């Protein structure tokens, strides 16, 4: 997978903006990185779920926060 992120979650107030930015950063590092790939990695079939989270139409569950944290290699304090 792509290299570590240069983004710090601590510089964000809104987790949705962080998700948007980290996904864009990962896409620039590796064009294969997509909403569909992310959802597949965390065990969801719908690629629209992540778009709905980013646009504020739905929220992340604790379980999905943990899975995304692992995927983006965030430490426990950043979850």
Protein backbone atom coordinates (compact mmCIF):
# COMPACT_ATOMS: atom_id res chain seq x y z
CA UNK A 1 0.00 0.00 0.00
CA UNK A 2 0.97 3.67 -0.19
CA UNK A 3 3.45 5.30 2.14
CA UNK A 4 2.56 6.82 5.51
CA UNK A 5 0.38 9.91 5.49
CA UNK A 6 1.80 13.38 5.93
CA UNK A 7 -1.54 14.50 7.42
CA UNK A 8 -2.14 14.81 11.15
CA UNK A 9 -5.64 14.11 12.40
CA UNK A 10 -4.89 16.58 15.21
CA UNK A 11 -4.95 19.48 12.76
CA UNK A 12 -8.61 18.77 11.91
CA UNK A 13 -11.78 19.73 13.72
CA UNK A 14 -14.06 17.73 11.41
CA UNK A 15 -13.28 14.04 10.88
CA UNK A 16 -15.13 14.18 7.55
CA UNK A 17 -12.62 16.71 6.18
CA UNK A 18 -9.78 14.51 7.42
CA UNK A 19 -11.25 11.49 5.62
CA UNK A 20 -11.64 13.50 2.44
CA UNK A 21 -8.06 14.76 2.59
CA UNK A 22 -6.41 11.46 3.53
CA UNK A 23 -8.28 9.61 0.80
CA UNK A 24 -7.18 12.21 -1.75
CA UNK A 25 -3.60 11.97 -0.51
CA UNK A 26 -3.66 8.17 -0.81
CA UNK A 27 -5.15 8.40 -4.33
CA UNK A 28 -2.28 10.67 -5.38
CA UNK A 29 0.22 8.17 -4.01
CA UNK A 30 -1.55 5.17 -5.55
CA UNK A 31 -4.29 5.58 -8.20
CA UNK A 32 -5.77 2.19 -7.21
CA UNK A 33 -6.78 3.66 -3.85
CA UNK A 34 -10.52 4.37 -4.13
CA UNK A 35 -13.71 4.41 -2.08
CA UNK A 36 -14.52 0.97 -3.48
CA UNK A 37 -11.12 -0.41 -2.44
CA UNK A 38 -11.45 1.12 1.04
CA UNK A 39 -14.91 -0.37 1.55
CA UNK A 40 -13.69 -3.75 0.35
CA UNK A 41 -10.77 -3.63 2.82
CA UNK A 42 -13.06 -2.88 5.77
CA UNK A 43 -15.66 -5.45 4.74
CA UNK A 44 -18.47 -3.35 3.23
CA UNK A 45 -19.98 -3.83 -0.20
CA UNK A 46 -21.24 -0.28 -0.78
CA UNK A 47 -18.67 2.22 -2.03
CA UNK A 48 -21.23 5.01 -1.58
CA UNK A 49 -21.14 4.61 2.22
CA UNK A 50 -17.86 6.50 2.49
CA UNK A 51 -19.10 9.28 0.22
CA UNK A 52 -22.19 9.55 2.41
CA UNK A 53 -20.02 9.84 5.52
CA UNK A 54 -17.85 12.55 3.96
CA UNK A 55 -20.89 14.55 2.82
CA UNK A 56 -22.58 14.25 6.22
CA UNK A 57 -25.43 11.98 5.13
CA UNK A 58 -24.42 9.28 7.62
CA UNK A 59 -22.00 8.72 10.50
CA UNK A 60 -19.19 6.27 11.16
CA UNK A 61 -19.76 3.54 13.72
CA UNK A 62 -17.05 2.79 16.29
CA UNK A 63 -16.34 -0.49 14.47
CA UNK A 64 -15.79 1.32 11.17
CA UNK A 65 -13.64 3.98 12.83
CA UNK A 66 -11.40 1.19 14.13
CA UNK A 67 -11.19 -0.46 10.71
CA UNK A 68 -10.43 2.81 8.93
CA UNK A 69 -7.84 3.68 11.59
CA UNK A 70 -6.09 0.41 10.85
CA UNK A 71 -6.28 0.96 7.11
CA UNK A 72 -4.85 4.48 7.40
CA UNK A 73 -2.32 3.33 10.02
CA UNK A 74 -3.48 5.70 12.75
CA UNK A 75 -2.36 4.91 16.28
CA UNK A 76 -4.82 4.30 19.12
CA UNK A 77 -4.60 7.91 20.32
CA UNK A 78 -5.66 9.13 16.86
CA UNK A 79 -8.82 6.98 16.66
